[in-house]
Short mmCIF file of C-alpha atoms in Angstrom, two decimals:
data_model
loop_
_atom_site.label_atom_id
_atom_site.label_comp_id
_atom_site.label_asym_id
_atom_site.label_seq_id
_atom_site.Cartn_x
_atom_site.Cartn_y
_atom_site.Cartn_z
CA UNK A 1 -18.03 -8.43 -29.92
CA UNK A 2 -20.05 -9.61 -27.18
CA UNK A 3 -22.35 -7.55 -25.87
CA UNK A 4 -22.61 -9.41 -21.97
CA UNK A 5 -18.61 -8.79 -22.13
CA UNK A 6 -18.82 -5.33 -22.88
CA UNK A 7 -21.34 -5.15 -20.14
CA UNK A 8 -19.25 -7.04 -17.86
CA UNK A 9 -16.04 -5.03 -18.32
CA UNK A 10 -17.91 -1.76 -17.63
CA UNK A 11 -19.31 -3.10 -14.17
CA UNK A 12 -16.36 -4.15 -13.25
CA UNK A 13 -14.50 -0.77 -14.17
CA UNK A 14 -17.51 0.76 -12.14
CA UNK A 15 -16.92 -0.91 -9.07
CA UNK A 16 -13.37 0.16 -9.07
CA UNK A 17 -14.14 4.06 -9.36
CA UNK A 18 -17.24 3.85 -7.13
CA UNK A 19 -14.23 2.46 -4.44
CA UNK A 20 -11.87 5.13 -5.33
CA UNK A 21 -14.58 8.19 -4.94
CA UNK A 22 -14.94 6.63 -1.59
CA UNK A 23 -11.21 6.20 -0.93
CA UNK A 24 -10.50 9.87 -1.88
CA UNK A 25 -13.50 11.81 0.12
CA UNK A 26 -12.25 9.95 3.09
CA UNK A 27 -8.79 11.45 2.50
CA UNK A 28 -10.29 14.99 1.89
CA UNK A 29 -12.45 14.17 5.24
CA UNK A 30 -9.42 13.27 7.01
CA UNK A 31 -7.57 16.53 6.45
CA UNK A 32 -11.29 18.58 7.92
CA UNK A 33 -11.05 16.42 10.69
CA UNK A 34 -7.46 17.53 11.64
CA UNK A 35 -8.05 21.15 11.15
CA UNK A 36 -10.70 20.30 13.63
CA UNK A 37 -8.11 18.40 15.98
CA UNK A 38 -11.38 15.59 16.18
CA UNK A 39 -8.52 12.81 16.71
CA UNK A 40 -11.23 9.99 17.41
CA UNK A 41 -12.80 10.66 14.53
CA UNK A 42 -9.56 10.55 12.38
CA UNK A 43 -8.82 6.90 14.30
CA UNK A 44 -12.38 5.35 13.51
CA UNK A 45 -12.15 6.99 9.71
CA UNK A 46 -8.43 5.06 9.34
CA UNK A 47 -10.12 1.80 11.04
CA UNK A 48 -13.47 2.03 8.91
CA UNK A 49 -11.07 2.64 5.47
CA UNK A 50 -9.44 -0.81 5.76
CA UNK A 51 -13.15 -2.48 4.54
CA UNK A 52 -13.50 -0.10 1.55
CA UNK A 53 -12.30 -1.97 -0.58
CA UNK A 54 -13.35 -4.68 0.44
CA UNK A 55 -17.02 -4.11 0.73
CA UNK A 56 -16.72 -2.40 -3.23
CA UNK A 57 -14.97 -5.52 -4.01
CA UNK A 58 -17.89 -8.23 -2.80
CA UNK A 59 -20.38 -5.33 -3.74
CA UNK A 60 -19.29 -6.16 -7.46
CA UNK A 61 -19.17 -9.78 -7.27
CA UNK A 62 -22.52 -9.69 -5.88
CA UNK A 63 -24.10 -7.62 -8.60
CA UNK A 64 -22.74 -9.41 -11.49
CA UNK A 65 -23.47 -13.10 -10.12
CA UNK A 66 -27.25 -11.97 -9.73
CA UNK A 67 -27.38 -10.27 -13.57
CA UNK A 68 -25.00 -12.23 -15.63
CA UNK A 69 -24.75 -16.45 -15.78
CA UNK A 70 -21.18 -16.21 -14.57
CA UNK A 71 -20.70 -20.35 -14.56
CA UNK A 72 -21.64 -19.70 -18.36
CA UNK A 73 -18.89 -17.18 -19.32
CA UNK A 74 -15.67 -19.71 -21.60
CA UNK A 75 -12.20 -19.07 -21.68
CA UNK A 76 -12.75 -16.87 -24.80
CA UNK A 77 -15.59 -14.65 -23.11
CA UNK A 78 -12.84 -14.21 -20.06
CA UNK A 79 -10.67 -12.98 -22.40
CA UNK A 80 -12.50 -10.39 -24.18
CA UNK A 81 -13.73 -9.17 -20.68
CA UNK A 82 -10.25 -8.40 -19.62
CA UNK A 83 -9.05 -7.09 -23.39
CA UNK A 84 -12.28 -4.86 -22.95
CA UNK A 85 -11.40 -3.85 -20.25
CA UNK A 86 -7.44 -2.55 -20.82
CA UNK A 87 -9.40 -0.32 -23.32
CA UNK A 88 -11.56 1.39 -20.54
CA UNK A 89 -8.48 2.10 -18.67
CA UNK A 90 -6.84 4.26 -21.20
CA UNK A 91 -9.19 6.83 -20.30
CA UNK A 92 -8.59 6.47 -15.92
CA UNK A 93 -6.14 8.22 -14.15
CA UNK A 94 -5.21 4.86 -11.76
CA UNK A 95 -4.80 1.93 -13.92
CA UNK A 96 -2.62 0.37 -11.30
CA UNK A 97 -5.27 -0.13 -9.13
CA UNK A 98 -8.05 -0.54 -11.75
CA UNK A 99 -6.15 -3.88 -13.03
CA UNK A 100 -5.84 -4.79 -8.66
CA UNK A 101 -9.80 -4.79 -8.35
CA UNK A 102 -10.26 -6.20 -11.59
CA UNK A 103 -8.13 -9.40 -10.22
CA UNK A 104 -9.79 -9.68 -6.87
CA UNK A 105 -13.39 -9.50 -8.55
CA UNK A 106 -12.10 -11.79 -10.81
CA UNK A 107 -10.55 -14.22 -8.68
CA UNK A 108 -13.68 -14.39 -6.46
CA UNK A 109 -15.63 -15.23 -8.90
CA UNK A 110 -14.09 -18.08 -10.41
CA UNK A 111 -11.91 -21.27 -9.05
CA UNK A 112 -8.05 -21.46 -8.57
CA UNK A 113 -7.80 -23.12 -11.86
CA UNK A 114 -9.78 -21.29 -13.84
CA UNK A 115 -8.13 -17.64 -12.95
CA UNK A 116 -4.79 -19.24 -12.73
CA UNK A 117 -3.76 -17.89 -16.50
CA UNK A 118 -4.08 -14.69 -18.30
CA UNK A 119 -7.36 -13.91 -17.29
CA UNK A 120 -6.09 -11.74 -14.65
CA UNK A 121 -3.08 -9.03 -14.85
CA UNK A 122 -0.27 -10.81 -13.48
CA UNK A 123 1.73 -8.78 -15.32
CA UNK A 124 0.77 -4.59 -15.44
CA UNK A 125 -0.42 -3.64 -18.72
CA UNK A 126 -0.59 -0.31 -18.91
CA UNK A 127 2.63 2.58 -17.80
CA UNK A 128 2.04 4.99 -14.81
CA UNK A 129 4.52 7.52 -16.25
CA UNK A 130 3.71 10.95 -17.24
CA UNK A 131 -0.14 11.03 -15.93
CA UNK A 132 -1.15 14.09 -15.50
CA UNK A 133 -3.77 15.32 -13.04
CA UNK A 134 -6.05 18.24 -12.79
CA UNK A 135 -3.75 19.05 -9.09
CA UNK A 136 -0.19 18.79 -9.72
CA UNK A 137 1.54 15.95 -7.69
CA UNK A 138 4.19 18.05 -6.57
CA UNK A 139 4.50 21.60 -6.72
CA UNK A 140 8.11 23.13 -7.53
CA UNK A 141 9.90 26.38 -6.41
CA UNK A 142 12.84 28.08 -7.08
CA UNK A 143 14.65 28.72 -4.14
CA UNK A 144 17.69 30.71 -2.98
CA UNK A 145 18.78 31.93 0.61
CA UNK A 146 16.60 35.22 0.15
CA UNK A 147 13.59 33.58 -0.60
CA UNK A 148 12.81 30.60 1.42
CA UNK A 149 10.43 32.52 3.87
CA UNK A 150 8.47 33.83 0.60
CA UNK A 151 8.55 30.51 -0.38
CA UNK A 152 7.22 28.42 2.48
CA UNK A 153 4.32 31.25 3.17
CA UNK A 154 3.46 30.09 -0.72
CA UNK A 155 3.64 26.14 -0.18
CA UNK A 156 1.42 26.40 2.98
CA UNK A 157 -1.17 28.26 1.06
CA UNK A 158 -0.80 25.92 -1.78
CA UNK A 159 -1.21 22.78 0.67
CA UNK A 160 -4.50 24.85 2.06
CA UNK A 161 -2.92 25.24 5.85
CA UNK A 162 -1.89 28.28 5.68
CA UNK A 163 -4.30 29.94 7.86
CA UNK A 164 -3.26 27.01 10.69
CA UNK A 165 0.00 28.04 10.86
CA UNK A 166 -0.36 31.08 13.42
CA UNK A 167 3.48 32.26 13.33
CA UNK A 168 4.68 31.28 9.91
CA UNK A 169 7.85 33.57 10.42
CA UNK A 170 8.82 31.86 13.71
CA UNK A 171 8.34 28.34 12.48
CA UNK A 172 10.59 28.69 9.25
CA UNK A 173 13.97 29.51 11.28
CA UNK A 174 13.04 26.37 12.83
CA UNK A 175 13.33 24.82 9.24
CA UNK A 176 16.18 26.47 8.56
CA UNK A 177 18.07 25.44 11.49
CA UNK A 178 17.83 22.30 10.12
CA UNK A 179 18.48 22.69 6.69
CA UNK A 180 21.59 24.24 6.55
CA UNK A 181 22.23 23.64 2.88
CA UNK A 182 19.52 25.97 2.38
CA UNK A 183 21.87 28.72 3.56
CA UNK A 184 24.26 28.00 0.41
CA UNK A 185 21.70 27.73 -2.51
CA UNK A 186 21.89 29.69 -5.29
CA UNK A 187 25.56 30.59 -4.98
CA UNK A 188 26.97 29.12 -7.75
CA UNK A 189 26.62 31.37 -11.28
CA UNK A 190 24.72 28.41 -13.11
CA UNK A 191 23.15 27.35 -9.95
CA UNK A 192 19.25 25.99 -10.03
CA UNK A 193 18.14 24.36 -6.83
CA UNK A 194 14.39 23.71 -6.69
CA UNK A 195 12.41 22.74 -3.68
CA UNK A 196 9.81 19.43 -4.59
CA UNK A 197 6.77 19.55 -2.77
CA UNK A 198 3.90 17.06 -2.64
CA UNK A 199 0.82 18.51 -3.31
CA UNK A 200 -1.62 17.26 -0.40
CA UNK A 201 -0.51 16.47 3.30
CA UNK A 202 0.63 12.90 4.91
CA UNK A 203 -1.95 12.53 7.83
CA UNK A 204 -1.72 9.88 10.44
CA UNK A 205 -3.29 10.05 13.73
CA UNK A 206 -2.49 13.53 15.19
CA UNK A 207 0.35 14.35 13.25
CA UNK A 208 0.91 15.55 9.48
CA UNK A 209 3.41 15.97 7.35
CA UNK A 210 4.69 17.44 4.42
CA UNK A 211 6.85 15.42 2.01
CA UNK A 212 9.29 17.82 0.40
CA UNK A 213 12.63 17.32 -1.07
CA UNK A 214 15.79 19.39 -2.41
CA UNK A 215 16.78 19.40 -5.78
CA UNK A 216 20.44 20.11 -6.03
CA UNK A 217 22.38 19.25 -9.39
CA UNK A 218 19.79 16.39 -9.77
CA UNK A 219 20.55 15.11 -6.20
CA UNK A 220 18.00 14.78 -4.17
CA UNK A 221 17.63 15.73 -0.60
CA UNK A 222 14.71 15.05 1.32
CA UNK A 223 13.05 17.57 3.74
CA UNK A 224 10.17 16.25 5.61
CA UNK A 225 8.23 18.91 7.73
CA UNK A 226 6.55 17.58 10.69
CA UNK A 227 3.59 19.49 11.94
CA UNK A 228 2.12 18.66 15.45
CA UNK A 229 -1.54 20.44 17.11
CA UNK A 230 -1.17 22.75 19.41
CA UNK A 231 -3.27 22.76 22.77
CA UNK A 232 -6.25 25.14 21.52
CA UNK A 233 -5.60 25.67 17.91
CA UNK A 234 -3.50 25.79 15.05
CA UNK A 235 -0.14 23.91 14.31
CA UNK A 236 3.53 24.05 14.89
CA UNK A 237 6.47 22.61 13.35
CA UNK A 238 7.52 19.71 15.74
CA UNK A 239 10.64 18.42 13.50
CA UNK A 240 11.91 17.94 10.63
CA UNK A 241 13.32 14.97 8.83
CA UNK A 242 16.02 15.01 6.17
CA UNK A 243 18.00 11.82 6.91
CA UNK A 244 16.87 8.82 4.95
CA UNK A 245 17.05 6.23 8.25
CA UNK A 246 14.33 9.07 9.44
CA UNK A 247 12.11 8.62 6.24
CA UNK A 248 11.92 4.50 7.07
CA UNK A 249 11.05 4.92 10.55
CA UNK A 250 8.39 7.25 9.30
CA UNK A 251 7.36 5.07 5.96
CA UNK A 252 8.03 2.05 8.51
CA UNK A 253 5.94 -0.93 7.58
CA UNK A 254 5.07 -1.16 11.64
CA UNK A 255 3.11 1.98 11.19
CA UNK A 256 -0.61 2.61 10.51
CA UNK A 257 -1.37 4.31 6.74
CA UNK A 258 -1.56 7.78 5.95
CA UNK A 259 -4.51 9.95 4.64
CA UNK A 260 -3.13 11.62 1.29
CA UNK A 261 -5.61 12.92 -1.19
CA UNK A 262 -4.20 12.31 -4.76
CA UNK A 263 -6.04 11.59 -8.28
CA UNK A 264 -2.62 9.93 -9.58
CA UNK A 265 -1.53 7.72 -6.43
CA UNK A 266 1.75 6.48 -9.36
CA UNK A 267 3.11 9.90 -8.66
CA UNK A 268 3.39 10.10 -5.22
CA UNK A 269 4.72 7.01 -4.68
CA UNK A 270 7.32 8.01 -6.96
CA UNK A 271 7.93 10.66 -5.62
CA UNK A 272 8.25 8.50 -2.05
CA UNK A 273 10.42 6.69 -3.72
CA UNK A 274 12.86 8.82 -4.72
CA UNK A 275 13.49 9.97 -1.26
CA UNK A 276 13.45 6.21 0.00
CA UNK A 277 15.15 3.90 -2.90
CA UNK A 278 15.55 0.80 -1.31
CA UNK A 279 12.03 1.07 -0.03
CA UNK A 280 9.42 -1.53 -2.38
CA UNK A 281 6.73 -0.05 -4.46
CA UNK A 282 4.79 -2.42 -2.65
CA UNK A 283 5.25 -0.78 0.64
CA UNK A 284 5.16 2.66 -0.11
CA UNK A 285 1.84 1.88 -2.13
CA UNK A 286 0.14 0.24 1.32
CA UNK A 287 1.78 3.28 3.80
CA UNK A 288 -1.09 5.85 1.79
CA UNK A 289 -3.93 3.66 2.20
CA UNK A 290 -3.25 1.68 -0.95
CA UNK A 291 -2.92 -1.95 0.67
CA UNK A 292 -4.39 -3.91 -1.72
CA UNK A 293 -2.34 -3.11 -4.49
CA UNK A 294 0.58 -3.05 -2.55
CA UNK A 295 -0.43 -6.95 -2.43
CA UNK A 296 -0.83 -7.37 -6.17
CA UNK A 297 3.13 -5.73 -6.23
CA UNK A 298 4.06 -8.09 -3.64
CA UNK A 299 2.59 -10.53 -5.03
CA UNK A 300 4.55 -9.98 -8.40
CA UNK A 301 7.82 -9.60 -6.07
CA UNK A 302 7.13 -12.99 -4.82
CA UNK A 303 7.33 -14.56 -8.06
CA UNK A 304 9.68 -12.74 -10.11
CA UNK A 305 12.12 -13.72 -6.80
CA UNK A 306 11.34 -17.55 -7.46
CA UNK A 307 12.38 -17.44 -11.27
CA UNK A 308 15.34 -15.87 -9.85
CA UNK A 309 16.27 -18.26 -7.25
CA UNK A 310 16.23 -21.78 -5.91
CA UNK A 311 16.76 -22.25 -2.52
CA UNK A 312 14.16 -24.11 -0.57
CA UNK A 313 11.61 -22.78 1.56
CA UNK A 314 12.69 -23.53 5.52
CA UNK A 315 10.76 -23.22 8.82
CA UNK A 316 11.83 -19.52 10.23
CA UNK A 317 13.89 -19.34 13.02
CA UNK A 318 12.87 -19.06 16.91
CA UNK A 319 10.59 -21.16 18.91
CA UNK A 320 7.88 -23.11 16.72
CA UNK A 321 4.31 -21.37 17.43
CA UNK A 322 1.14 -23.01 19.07
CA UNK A 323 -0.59 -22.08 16.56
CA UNK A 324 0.89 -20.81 13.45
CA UNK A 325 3.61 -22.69 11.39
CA UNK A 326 5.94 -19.89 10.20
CA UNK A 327 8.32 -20.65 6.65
CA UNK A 328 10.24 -18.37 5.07
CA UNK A 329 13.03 -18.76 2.21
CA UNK A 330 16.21 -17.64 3.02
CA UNK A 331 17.02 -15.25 0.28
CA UNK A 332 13.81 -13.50 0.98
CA UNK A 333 13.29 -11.43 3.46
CA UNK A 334 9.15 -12.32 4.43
CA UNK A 335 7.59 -14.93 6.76
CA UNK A 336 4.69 -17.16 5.72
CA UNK A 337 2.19 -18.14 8.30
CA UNK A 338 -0.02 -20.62 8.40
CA UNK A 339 -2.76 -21.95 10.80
CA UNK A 340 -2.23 -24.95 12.33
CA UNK A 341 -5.37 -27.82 12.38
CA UNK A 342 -5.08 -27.82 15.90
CA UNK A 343 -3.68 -26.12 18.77
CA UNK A 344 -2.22 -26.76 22.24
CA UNK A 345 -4.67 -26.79 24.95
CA UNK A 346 -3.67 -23.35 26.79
CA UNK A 347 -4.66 -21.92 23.43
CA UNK A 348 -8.45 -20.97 24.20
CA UNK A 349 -8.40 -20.04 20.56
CA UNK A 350 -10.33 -20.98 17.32
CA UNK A 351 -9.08 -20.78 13.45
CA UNK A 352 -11.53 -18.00 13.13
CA UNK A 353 -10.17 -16.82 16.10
CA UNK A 354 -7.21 -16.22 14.70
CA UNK A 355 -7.92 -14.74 12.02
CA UNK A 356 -10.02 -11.76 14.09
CA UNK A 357 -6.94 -10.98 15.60
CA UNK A 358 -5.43 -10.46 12.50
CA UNK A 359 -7.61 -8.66 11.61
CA UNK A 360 -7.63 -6.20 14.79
CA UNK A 361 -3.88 -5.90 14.40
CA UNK A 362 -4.96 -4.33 10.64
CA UNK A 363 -7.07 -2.10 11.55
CA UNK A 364 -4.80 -1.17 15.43
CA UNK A 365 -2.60 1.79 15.47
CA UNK A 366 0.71 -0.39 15.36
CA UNK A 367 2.34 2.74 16.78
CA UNK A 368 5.90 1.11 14.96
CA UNK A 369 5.40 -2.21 17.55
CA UNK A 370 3.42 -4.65 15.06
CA UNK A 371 4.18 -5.25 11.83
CA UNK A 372 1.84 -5.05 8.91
CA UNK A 373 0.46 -7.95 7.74
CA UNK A 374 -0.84 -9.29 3.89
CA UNK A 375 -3.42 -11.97 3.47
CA UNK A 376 -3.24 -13.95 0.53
CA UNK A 377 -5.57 -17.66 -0.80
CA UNK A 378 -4.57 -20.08 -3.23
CA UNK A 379 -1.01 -19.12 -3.72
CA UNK A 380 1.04 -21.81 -5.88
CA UNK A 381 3.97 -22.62 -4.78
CA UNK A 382 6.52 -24.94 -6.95
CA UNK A 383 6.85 -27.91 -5.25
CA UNK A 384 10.43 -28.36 -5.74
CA UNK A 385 11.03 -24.77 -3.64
CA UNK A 386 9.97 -27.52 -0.32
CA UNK A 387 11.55 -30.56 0.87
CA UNK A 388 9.54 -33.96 0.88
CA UNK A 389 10.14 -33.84 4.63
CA UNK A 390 8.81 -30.06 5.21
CA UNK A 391 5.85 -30.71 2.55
CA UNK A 392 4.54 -34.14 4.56
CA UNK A 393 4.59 -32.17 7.39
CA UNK A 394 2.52 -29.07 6.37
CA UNK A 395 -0.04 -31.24 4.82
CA UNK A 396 -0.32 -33.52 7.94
CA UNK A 397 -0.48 -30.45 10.74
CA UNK A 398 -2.34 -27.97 8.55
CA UNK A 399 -4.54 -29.23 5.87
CA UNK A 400 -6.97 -26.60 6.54
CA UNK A 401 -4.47 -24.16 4.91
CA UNK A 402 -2.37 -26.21 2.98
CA UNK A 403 -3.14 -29.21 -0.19
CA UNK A 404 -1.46 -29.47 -3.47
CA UNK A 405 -1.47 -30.65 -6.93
CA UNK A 406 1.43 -32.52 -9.09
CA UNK A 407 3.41 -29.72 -9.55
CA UNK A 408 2.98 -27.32 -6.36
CA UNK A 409 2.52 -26.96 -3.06
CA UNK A 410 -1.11 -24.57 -2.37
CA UNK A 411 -1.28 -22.23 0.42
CA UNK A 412 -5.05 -21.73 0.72
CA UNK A 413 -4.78 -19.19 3.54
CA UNK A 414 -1.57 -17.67 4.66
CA UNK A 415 -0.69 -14.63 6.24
CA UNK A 416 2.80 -12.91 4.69
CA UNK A 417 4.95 -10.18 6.53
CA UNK A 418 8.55 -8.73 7.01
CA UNK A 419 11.15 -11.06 8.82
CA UNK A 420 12.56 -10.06 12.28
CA UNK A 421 14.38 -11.69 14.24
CA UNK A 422 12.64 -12.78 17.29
CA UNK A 423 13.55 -11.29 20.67
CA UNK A 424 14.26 -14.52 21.99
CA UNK A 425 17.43 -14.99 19.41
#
C-alpha cells in the first residue's frame, strides 16, 4: 500500500470533520443565541454558515496541492485513495456527507474526464441505518390522557428549554386543544401509543420548533410545536402543526435552513421523512443546513430519472429571459438555467453579476417567496435527451456555459431549482 495514498485519504477525511465541528458549534451557538433573543446575530450566523463548507472544501484542496504532486497521482493511486478511504469511514458517524466532501475535493482537483468514473461516490457506499449516537435522535414516551402534562414538562427539559417556558401548564392545553387524539390514547386494553420526539430544536430566524410525532398502531401522526419569543423573555407556544400540507409549507424549499444540532444528521432526516413522505431526501437534507449533500442526492435523482426515461429536454414555459436560458424535461419537475453570452442592453448586468445575485438569494431569508437554488459544473448530459435544433442553439447563445463531446451535451455552469409556473401563465 501506498504510503502518499494513505496520507491522502486521511487529509481528506480531516477536512471533512474539521467542517463538521464547525457546522455543529454553529448549531449549538444558534440555540444560545435564541435563548438570548440576539435575532441579528442568528441572521448573520445562518448567512456566514452557507461558506463553511465551502471554505473547508478549498481549504483541503489547497493543502494537498502544496504537499502532494497531485498531477502525479494514476488511475490506480485514485483508486486506492478512495478504497482507503471507505475504510476510514467505518469508524464516522456521517458517512453520507464524508463521501459529499470527498467528491467535491476530488472533483476540484482533477478535470471532468479524469473524475468522471469511479473515483468519486456516485453511488453511496456505506448504509445510514441503525447509527447510533452518544444523544439519542429522538427521544420516546409513553403517553396516555393522564400523563401528557408530565410528559411535555419531561421533553422540554430533555430539549434543554425548560426553564424558557415560564407557564408550562398554560401552554400544554394549548397543545391539547389541538391534538384531540391525545384525549383518546391509551383506551384500548392492548393499546401503546408513544410520542417521537427529536432530540434538539428546529431554529430559523426567530422561531423554533419542535419536531414530534404520534405513534398510534404504527401510524404516524405528526405534531409540530411552534414556539415564538415573547416581548422581554421566555417563549410561548404560537401553534401547532399536525397536518402534513403544514409540514411542506414549513420544510418548504422557499424557506431559509434550520439550525439543528445532531451527530447522526441520517436520523433526523428520517425521521423528517416519515412525517413528510413525498418530500426528497435531497430536500429535507438542505432544509437543516445540509445543502451540499442534498446536491450529491439530487444529483443521483437526476440520473437515476434519465435511465428511467426518455423524453427530451425542452425550453420551460413563460417568457424567454434576458439573461438566462431556462430547460427543463417534462417528466421532471426542476428548471435548468443557464447564462446567456450576452444580454439585452437594459440589462446593466455582467455574468459575474449574475452569479452574485445568486448568490445573495442563498444566503437571503427567502421568507417562502424565492426558491432555493443548486449550483452544479460539468454536468453530462446524453446528447440524445436534446434536439439538434435546441443543442445548436445553446451552443451558439451560451458557450460560456455550455460545449460538448460525441456523446453529450456539458453544462459547465448551471443553476437547478423546483419548477413553478410563472405568474404570467
Amino acid at each position: 500500500m501506498n504510503k502518499i495514498n494513505t496520507e491522502v485519504a486521511e487529509i481528506l477525511l480531516d477536512g471533512f470533520k474539521k467542517h463538521y465541528s464547525i457546522f455543529q458549534k454553529s448549531n449549538k451557538k444558534a440555540l444560545e443565541l435564541f435563548k438570548a433573543h440576539k435575532w441579528k446575530e442568528i441572521q448573520k450566523l445562518s448567512q456566514d454558515r452557507i461558506d463553511f463548507y465551502e471554505n473547508r472544501a478549498n481549504e483541503t484542496k489547497s493543502y494537498l496541492e502544496s504537499t502532494y504532486s497531485i498531477d502525479k497521482l494514476e488511475t490506480n493511486d485514485w483508486a486506492e485513495i478512495k478504497t482507503n478511504y471507505i475504510k476510514l469511514l467505518l469508524n464516522i458517524k456521517q458517512p453520507e456527507l464524508a463521501e459529499t466532501f470527498f467528491n467535491t475535493v476530488l472533483c476540484r482537483l482533477l478535470n471532468r474526464d479524469y473524475y468522471n468514473n469511479n473515483f468519486i461516490f456516485f453511488r453511496p457506499m456505506l448504509s445510514t441505518e441503525y447509527i447510533v449516537s452518544e444523544k439519542p435522535a429522538y427521544f420516546s414516551y409513553k403517553i396516555d390522557s393522564h400523563n401528557i402534562l408530565t410528559v411535555a414538562r419531561k421533553l422540554l427539559k430533555d430539549l434543554l428549554i425548560d426553564q424558557e417556558i415560564t407557564s408550562i401548564k398554560h401552554e400544554i392545553k394549548k397543545i391539547l386543544r389541538y391534538q384531540k387524539k391525545i384525549k383518546n390514547v391509551g383506551r384500548g386494553a392492548y393499546s401503546s401509543v408513544k410520542l417521537n420526539v427529536l432530540s434538539s430544536l428546529f431554529i430559523r430566524n426567530k422561531g423554533a420548533y419542535i419536531i414530534a410525532r404520534i405513534v398510534d398502531n404504527e401510524q404516524y401522526f405528526p405534531l409540530v410545536i411552534a414556539l415564538t419569543a415573547k416581548q422581554n423573555k421566555g417563549f410561548t407556544v404560537d401553534a401547532v402543526l399536525h397536518k402534513q400540507e403544514q409540514l411542506v409549507i414549513l420544510f418548504s424549499f422557499s424557506r431559509s435552513y434550520f439550525f439543528t444540532d445532531t451527530q447522526v444528521p441520517s436520523s433526523f432526516v428520517s425521521f423528517v421523512k416519515s412525517l413528510l413522505p413525498n418530500k426528497p431526501k435531497a430536500e429535507i437534507y438542505s432544509s437543516i443546513g445540509l445543502h451540499k449533500h442534498g446536491k450529491t442526492l439530487f444529483y443521483r435523482t437526476l440520473f437515476d430519472h434519465l435511465i428511467h426515461s426518455n423524453d427530451k429536454f425542452i425550453e420551460a414555459q413563460g417568457v424567454p429571459g434576458l439573461v438566462m436560458i431556462v430547460l427543463t424535461l417534462p417528466s421532471f419537475p426542476y428548471v435548468f438555467k443557464i447564462i446567456r453570452d450576452s444580454f439585452d442592453h437594459v440589462k446593466e448586468i455582467n455574468r459575474n453579476g449574475v452569479k452574485e445575485k445568486y448568490i445573495l438569494v442563498k444566503k437571503h431569508d427567502r421568507v417562502g417567496r424565492l426558491a432555493d437554488t443548486m449550483e452544479f459544473k460539468d454536468v453530462a448530459i446524453p446528447r440524445v435527451r436534446f434536439t439538434e435544433k435546441l443543442a445548436m442553439h445553446l451552443l451558439k447563445t451560451a458557450s460560456h456555459s455550455i460545449t460538448e463531446d460525441e456523446n453529450h451535451i456539458i453544462l459547465k455552469h448551471v443553476y437547478i431549482e423546483r419548477r413553478m409556473l410563472p405568474l404570467n401563465i
